[in-house]
Coordinates of N, CA and C in Angstrom, one line a residue:
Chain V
X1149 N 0.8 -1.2 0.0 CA 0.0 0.0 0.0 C 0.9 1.2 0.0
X1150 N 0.8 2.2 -1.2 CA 1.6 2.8 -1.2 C 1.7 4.3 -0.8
X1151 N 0.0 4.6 -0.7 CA -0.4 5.9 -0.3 C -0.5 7.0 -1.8
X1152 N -0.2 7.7 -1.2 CA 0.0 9.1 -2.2 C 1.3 8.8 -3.1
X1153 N 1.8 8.9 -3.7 CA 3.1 8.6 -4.9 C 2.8 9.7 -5.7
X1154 N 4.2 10.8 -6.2 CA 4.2 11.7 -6.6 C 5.6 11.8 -7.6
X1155 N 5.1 11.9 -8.9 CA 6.6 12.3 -9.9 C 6.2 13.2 -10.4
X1156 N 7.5 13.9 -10.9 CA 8.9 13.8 -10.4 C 8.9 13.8 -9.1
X1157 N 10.3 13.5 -8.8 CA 10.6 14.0 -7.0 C 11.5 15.5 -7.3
X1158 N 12.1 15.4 -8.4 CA 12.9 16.8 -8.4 C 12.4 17.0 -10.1
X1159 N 12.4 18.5 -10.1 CA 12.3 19.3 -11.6 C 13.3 20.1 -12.0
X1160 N 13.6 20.6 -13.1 CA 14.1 21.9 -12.9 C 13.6 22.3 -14.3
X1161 N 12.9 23.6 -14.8 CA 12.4 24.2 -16.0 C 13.1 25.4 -16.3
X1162 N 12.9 26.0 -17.4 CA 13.2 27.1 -18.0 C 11.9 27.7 -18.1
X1163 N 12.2 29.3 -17.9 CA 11.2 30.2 -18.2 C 10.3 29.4 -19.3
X1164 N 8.6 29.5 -19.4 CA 8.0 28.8 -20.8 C 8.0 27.6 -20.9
X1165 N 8.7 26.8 -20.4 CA 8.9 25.6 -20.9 C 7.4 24.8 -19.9
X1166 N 6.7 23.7 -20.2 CA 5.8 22.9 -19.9 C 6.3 21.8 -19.2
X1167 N 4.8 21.7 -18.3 CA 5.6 20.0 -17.2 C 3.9 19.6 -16.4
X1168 N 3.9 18.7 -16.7 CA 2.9 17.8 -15.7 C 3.8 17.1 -14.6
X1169 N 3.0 17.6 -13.3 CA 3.3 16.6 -12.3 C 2.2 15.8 -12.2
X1170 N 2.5 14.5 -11.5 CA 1.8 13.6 -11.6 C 1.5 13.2 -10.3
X1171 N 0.1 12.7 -9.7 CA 0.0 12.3 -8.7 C -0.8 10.8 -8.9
X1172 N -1.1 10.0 -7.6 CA -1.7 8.9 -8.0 C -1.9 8.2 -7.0
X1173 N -3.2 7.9 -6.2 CA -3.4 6.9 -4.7 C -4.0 5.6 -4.8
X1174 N -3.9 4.7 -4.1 CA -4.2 3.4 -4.1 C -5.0 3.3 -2.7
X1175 N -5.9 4.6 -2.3 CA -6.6 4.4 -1.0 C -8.1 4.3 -1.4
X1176 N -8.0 4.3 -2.8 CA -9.7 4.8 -2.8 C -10.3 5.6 -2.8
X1177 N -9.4 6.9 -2.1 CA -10.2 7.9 -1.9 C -11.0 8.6 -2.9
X1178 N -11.9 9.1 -2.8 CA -12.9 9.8 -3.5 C -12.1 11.9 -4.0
X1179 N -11.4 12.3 -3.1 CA -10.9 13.5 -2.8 C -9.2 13.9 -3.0
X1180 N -9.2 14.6 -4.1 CA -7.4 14.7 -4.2 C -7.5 16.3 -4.2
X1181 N -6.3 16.8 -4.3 CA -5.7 17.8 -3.8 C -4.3 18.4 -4.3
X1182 N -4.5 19.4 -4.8 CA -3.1 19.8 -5.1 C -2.5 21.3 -4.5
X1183 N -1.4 21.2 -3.2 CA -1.3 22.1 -2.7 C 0.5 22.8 -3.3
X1184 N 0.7 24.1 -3.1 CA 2.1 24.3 -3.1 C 2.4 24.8 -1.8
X1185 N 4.3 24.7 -1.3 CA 4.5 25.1 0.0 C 6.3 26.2 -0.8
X1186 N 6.0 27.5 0.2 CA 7.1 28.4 0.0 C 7.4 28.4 1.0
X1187 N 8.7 29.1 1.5 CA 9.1 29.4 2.5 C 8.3 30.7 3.1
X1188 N 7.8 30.6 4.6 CA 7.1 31.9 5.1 C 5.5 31.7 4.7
X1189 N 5.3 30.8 3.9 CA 3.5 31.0 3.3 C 2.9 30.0 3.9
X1190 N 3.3 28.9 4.0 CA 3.1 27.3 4.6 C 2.3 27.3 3.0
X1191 N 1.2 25.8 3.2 CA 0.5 25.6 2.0 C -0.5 26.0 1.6
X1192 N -0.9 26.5 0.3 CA -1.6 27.3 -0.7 C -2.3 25.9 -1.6
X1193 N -3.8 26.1 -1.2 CA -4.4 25.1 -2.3 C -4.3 25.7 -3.3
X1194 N -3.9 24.9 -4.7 CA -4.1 25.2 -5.7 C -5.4 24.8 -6.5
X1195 N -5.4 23.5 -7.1 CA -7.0 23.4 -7.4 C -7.3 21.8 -6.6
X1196 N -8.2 21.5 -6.3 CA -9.1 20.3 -5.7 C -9.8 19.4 -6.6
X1197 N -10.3 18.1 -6.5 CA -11.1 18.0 -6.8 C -11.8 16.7 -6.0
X1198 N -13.1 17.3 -5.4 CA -13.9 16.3 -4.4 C -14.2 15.1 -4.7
X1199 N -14.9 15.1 -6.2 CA -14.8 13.6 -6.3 C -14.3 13.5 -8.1
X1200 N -14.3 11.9 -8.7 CA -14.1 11.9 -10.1 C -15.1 12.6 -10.7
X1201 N -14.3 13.6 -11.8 CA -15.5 14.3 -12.9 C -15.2 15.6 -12.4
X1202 N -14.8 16.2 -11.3 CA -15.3 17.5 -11.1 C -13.7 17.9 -10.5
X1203 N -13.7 18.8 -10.9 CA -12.1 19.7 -10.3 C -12.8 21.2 -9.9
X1204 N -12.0 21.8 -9.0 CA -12.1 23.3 -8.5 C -11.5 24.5 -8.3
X1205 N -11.0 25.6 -8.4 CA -9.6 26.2 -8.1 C -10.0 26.2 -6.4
X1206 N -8.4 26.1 -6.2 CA -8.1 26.4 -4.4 C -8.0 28.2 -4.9
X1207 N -7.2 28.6 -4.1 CA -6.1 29.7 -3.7 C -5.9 30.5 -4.5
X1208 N -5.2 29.9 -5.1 CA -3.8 30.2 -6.0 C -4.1 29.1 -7.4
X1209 N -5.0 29.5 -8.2 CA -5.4 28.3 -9.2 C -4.4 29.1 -11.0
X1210 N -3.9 30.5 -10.7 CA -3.5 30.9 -12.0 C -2.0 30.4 -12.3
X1211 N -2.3 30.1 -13.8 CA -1.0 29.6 -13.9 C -1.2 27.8 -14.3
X1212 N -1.9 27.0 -13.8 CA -2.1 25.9 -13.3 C -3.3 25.1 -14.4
X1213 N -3.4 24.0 -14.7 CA -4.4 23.5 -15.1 C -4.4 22.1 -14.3
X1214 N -5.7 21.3 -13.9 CA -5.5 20.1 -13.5 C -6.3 18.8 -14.1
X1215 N -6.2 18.0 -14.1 CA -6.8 16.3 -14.4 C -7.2 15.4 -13.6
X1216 N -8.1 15.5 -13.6 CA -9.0 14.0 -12.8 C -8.7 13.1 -13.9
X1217 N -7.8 12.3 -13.9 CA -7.6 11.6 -15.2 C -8.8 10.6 -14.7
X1218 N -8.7 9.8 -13.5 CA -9.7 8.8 -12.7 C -10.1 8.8 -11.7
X1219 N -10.3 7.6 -10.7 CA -10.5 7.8 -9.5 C -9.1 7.7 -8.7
X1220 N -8.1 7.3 -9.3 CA -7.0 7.2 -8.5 C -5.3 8.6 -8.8
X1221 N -5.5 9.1 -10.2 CA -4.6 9.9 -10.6 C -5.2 11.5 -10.4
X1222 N -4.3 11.9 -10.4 CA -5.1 13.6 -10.2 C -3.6 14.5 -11.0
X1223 N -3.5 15.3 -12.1 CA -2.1 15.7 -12.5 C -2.6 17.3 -12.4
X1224 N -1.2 17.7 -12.6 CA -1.3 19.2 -12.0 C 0.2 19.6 -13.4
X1225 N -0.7 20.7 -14.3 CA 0.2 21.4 -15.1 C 0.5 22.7 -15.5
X1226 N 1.9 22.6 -15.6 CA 1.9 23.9 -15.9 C 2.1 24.4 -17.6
X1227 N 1.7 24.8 -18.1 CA 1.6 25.6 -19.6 C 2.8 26.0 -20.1
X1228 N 3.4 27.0 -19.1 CA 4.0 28.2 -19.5 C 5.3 28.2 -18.0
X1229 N 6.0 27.5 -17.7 CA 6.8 28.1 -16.6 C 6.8 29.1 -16.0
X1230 N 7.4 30.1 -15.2 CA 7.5 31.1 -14.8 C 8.2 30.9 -13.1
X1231 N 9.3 31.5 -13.2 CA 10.0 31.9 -11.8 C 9.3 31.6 -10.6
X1232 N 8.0 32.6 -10.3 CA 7.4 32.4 -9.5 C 6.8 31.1 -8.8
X1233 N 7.0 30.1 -9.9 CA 6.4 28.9 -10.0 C 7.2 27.9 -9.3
X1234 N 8.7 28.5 -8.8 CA 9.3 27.5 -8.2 C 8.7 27.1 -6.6
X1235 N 8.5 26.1 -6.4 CA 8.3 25.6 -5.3 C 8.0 24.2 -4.7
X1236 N 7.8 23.7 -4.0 CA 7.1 22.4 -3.7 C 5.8 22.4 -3.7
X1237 N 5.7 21.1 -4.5 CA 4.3 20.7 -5.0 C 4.1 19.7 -4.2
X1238 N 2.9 19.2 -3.4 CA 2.2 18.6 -2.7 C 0.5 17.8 -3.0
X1239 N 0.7 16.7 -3.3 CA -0.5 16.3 -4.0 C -1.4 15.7 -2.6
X1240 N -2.1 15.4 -1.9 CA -2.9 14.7 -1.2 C -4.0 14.6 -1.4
X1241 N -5.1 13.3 -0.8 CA -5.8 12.9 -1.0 C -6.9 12.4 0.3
X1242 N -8.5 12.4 0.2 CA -8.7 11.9 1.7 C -10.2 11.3 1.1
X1243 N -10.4 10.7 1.9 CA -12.0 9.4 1.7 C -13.3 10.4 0.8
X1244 N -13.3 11.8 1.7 CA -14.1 12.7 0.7 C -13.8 14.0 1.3
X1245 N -14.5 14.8 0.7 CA -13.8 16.4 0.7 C -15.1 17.0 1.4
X1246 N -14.6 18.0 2.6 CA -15.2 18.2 3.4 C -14.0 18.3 5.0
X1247 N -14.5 18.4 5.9 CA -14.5 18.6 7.0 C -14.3 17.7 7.6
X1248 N -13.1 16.9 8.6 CA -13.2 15.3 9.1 C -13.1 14.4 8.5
X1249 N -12.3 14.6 7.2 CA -11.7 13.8 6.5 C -10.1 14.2 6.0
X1250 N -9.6 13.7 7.3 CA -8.4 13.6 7.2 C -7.1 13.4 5.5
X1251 N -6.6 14.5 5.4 CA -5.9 14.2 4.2 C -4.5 14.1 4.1
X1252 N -4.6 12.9 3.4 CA -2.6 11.9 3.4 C -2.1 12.6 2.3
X1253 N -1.2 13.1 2.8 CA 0.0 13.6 1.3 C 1.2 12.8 1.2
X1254 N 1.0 13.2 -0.2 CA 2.7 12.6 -1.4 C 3.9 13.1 -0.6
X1255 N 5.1 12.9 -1.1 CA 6.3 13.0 -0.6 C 6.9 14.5 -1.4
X1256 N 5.9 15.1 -2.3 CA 6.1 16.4 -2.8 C 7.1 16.6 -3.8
X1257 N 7.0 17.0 -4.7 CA 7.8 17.3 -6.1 C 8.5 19.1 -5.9
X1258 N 9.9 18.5 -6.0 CA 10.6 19.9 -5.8 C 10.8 20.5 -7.4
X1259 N 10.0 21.8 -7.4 CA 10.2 22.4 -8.8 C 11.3 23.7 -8.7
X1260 N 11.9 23.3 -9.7 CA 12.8 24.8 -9.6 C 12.3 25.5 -11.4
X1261 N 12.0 26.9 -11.5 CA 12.2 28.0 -12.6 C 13.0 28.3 -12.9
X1262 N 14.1 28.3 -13.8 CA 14.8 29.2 -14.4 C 14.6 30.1 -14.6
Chain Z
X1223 N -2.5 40.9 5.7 CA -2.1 40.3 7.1 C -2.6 38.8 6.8
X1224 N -1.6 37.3 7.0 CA -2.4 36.2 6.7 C -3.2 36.5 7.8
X1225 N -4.2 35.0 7.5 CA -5.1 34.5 8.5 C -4.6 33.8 9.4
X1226 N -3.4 33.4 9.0 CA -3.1 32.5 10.3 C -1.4 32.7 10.5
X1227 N -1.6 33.1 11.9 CA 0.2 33.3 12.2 C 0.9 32.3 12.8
X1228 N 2.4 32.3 12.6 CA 2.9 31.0 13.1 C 4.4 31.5 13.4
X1229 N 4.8 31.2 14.5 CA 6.1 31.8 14.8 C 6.6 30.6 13.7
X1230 N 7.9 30.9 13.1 CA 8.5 29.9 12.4 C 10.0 29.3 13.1
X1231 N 10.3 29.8 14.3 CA 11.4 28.9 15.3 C 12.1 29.4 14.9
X1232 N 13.9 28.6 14.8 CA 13.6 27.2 15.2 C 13.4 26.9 16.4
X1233 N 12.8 26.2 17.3 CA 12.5 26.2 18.6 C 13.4 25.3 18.9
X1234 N 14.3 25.2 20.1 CA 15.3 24.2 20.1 C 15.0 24.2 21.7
X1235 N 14.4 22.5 22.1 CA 14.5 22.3 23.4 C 15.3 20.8 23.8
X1236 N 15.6 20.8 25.0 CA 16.1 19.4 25.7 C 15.3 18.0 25.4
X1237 N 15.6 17.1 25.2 CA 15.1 16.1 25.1 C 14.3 15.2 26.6
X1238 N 13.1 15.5 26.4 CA 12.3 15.2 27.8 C 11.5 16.6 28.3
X1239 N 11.5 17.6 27.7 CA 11.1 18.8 28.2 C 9.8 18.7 27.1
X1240 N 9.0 20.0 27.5 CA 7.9 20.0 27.3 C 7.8 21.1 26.0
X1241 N 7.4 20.8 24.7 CA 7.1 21.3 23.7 C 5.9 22.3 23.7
X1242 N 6.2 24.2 23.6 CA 4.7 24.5 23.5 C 4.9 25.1 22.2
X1243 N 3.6 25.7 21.1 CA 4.0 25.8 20.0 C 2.3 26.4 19.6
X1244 N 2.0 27.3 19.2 CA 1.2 28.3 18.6 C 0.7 29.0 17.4
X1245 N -0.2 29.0 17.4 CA -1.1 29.9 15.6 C -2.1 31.0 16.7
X1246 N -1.9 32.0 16.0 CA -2.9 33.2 16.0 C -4.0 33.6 14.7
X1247 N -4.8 33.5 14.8 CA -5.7 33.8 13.8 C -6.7 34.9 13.7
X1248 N -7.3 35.2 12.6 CA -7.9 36.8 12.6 C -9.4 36.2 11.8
X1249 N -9.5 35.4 11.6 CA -11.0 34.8 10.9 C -11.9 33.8 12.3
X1250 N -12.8 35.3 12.4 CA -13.6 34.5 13.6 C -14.5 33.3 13.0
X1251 N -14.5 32.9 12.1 CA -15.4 31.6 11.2 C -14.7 30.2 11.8
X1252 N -13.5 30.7 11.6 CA -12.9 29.4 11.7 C -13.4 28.3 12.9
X1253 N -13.5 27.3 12.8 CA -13.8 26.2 13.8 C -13.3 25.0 13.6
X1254 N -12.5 24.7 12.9 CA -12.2 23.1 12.5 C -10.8 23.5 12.5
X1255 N -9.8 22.7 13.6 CA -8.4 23.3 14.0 C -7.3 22.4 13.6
X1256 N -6.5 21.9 13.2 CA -5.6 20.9 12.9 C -4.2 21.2 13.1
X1257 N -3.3 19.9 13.9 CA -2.1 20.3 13.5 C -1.2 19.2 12.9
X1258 N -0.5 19.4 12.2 CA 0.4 18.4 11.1 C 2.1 18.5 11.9
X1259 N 2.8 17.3 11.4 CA 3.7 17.6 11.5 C 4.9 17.3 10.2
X1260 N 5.4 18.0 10.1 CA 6.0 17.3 8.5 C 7.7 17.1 8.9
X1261 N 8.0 16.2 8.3 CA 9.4 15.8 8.4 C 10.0 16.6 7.3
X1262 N 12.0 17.0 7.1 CA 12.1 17.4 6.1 C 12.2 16.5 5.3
X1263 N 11.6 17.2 4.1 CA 11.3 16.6 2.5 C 10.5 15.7 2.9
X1264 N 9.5 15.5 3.5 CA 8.5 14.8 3.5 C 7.1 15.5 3.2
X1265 N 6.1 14.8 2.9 CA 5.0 15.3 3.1 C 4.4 15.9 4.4
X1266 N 3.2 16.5 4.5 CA 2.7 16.7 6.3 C 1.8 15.4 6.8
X1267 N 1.8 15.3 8.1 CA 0.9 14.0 8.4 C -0.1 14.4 9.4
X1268 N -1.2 14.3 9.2 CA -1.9 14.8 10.8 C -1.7 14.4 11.9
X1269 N -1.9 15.1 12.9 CA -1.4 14.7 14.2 C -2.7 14.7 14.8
X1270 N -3.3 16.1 14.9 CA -4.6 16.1 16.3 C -5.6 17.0 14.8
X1271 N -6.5 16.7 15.7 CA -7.5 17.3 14.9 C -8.8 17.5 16.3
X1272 N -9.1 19.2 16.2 CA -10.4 19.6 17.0 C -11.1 20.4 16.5
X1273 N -12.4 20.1 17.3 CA -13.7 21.2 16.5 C -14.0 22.2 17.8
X1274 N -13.7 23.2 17.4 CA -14.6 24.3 18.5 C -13.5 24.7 18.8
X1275 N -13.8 25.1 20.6 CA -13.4 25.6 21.6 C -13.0 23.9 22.6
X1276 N -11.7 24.2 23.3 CA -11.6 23.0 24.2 C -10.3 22.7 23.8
X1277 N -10.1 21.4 24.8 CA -9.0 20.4 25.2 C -8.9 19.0 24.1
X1278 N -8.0 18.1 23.7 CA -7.8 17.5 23.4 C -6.7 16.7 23.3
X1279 N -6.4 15.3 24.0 CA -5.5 15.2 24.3 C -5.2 13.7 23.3
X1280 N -3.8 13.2 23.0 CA -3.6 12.2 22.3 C -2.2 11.7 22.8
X1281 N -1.8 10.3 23.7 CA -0.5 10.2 23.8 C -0.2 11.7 24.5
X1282 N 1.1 11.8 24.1 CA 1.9 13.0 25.1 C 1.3 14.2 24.1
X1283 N 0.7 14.1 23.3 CA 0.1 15.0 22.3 C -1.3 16.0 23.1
X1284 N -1.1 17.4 23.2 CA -2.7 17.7 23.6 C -3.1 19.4 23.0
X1285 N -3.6 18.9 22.5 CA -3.8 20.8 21.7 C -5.2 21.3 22.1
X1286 N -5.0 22.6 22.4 CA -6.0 23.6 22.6 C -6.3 24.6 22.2
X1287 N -7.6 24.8 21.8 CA -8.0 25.9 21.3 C -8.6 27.2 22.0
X1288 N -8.8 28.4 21.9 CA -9.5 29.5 22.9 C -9.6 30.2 21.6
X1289 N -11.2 30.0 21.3 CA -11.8 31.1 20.1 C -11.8 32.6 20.4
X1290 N -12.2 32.5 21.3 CA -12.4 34.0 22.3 C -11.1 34.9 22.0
X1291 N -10.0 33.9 22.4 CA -8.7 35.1 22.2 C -7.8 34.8 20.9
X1292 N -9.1 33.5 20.1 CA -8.4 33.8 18.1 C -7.1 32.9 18.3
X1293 N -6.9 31.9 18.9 CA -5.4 30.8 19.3 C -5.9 30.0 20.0
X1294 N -4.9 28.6 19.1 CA -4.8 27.7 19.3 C -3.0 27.1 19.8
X1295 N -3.0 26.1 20.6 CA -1.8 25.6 21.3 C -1.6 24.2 20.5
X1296 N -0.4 23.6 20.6 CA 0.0 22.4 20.8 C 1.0 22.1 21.7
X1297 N 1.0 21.4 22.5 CA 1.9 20.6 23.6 C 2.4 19.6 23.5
X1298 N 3.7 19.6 23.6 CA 4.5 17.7 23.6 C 5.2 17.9 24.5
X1299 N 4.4 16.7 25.0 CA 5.4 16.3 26.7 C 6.7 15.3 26.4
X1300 N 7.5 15.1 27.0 CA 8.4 14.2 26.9 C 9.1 14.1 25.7
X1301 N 9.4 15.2 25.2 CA 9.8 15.4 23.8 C 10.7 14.7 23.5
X1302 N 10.9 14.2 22.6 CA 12.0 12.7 21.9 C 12.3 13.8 21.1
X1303 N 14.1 13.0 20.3 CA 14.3 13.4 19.3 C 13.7 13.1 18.1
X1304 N 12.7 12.5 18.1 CA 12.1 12.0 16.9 C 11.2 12.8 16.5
X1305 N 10.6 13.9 17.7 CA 9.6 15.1 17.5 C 10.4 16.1 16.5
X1306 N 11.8 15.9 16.2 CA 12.2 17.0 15.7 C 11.7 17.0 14.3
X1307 N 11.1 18.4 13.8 CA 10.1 18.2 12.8 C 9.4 19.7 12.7
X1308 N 9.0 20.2 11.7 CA 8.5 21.3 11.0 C 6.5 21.1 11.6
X1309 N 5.9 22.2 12.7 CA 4.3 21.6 13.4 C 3.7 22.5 12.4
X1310 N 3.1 22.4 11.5 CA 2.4 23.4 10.5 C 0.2 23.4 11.4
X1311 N 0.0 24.4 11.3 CA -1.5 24.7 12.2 C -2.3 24.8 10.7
X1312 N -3.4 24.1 11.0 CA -4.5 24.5 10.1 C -5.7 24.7 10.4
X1313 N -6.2 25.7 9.5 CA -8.0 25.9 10.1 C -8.9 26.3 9.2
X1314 N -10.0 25.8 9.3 CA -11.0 26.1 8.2 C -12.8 26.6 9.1
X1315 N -13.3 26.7 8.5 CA -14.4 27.8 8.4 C -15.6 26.9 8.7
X1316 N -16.1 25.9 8.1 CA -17.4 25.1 7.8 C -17.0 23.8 6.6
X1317 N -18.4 23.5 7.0 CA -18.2 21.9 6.0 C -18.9 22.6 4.5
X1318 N -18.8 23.6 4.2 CA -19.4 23.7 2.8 C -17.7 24.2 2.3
X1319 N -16.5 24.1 3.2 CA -15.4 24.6 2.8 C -14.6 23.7 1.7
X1320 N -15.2 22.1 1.9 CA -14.8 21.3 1.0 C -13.2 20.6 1.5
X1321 N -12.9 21.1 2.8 CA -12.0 20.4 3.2 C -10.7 21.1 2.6
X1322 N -11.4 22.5 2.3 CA -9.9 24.1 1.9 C -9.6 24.7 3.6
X1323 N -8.3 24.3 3.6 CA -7.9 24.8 4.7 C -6.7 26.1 5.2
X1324 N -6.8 26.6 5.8 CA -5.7 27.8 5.6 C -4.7 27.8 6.7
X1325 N -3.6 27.0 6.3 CA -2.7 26.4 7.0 C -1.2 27.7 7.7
X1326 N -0.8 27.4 8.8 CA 0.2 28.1 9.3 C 1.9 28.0 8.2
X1327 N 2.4 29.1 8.5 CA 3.7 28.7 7.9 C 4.4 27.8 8.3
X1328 N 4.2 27.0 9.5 CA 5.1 26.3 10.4 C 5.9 26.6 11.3
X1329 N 6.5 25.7 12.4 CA 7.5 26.1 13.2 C 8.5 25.0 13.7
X1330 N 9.5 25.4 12.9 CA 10.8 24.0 13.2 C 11.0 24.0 14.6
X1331 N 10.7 22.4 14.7 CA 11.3 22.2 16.5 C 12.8 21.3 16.6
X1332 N 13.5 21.8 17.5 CA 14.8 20.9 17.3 C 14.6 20.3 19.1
X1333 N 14.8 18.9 19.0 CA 14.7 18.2 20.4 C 15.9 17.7 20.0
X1334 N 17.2 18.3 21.3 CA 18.4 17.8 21.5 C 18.4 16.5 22.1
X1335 N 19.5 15.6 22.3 CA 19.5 14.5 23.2 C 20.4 15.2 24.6

């Protein structure tokens, strides 16, 4: 049982350049998540999505597009790079989306911008 | 001004002493309190989780909340070096929030031997 699993583990882009991160759980859950973490900010939802079929912006959704590809994969992309974009990516997931439902996170994908 | 403040440490205590560690917040909505602890380069893992106002205790684990004065606590007694670890606070509003939460920056704790 593997939990949350998240590639890459490390990135590194150039201004413009394109990248899917990829996430993927083996819990079942109904609810995935895609958060970023900076230094000083803690984490920033980016977009969610409660169950299969439906995605939402968090936070901080510009810049970003995401994939319910199923009930198990959730990917998070970026278009266009940009500097500001460097940071740790954090995918988690939890039984359903809401309140008291505890959510397990990936081991986080370190992006760096050129 | 965030919503949620968090001293960022590092807090460096004795091994066996008592951990205390804090969020201040400015959104009286909030009610759903959480705190994580993340290893480095790891993901965060939950630790405690409380609703309201009140005590809650887990293991040497016990976090408190006081809405009234907008802060919440966490406490570790007998602190191991294993506690050493980044305590990130989270809080959210209601269940129509979807389980979006507005998490603290964190605050590195270092338990010496």
């Amino acid at each position: 049982n593997a939990g949350v699993t998240q590639t890459p583990k490390f990135q590194v882009l150039k201004t413009g350049q394109s990248m899917t991160l990829q996430c993927a759980q083996d819990m079942n859950h109904n609810s995935m998540y895609w958060y970023r973490q900076d230094p000083g900010m803690g984490l920033r939802l980016i977009y969610y999505s409660a169950s299969e079929g439906t995605t939402d912006k968090g936070e901080v959704p510009n810049g970003y597009n995401v994939s319910r590809l199923n009930k198990r994969e959730f990917s998070l992309r970026l278009e266009s790079a940009a500097p500001s974009q460097t940071s740790v990516y954090f995918c988690a997931s939890s039984p359903l989306a809401g309140l008291g439902n505890e959510q397990f996170f990936g081991p986080g994908t370190r992006l760096t911008v050129l | 001004q965030k919503e949620v403040e968090q001293d960022p440490g590092p807090l460096s205590v004795p091994e066996g002493a008592i951990v205390s560690l804090n969020c201040t917040y400015s959104n009286s909505a909030f009610q759903y309190f959480m705190w994580y602890r993340q290893y480095s380069r790891k993901g965060p893992e939950l630790l405690m989780y409380t609703y309201s106002s009140g005590n809650k205790e887990d293991g040497r684990f016990t976090a408190q909340v006081d809405k009234s004065s907008k802060y919440i606590s966490l406490f570790i007694r007998d602190s191991q070096p294993s506690d050493s670890a980044t305590y990130l606070c989270a809080m959210s509003a209601g269940t129509d929030s979807w389980g979006k939460f507005q998490f603290g920056a964190g605050t590195q704790v270092v338990v010496t031997p």
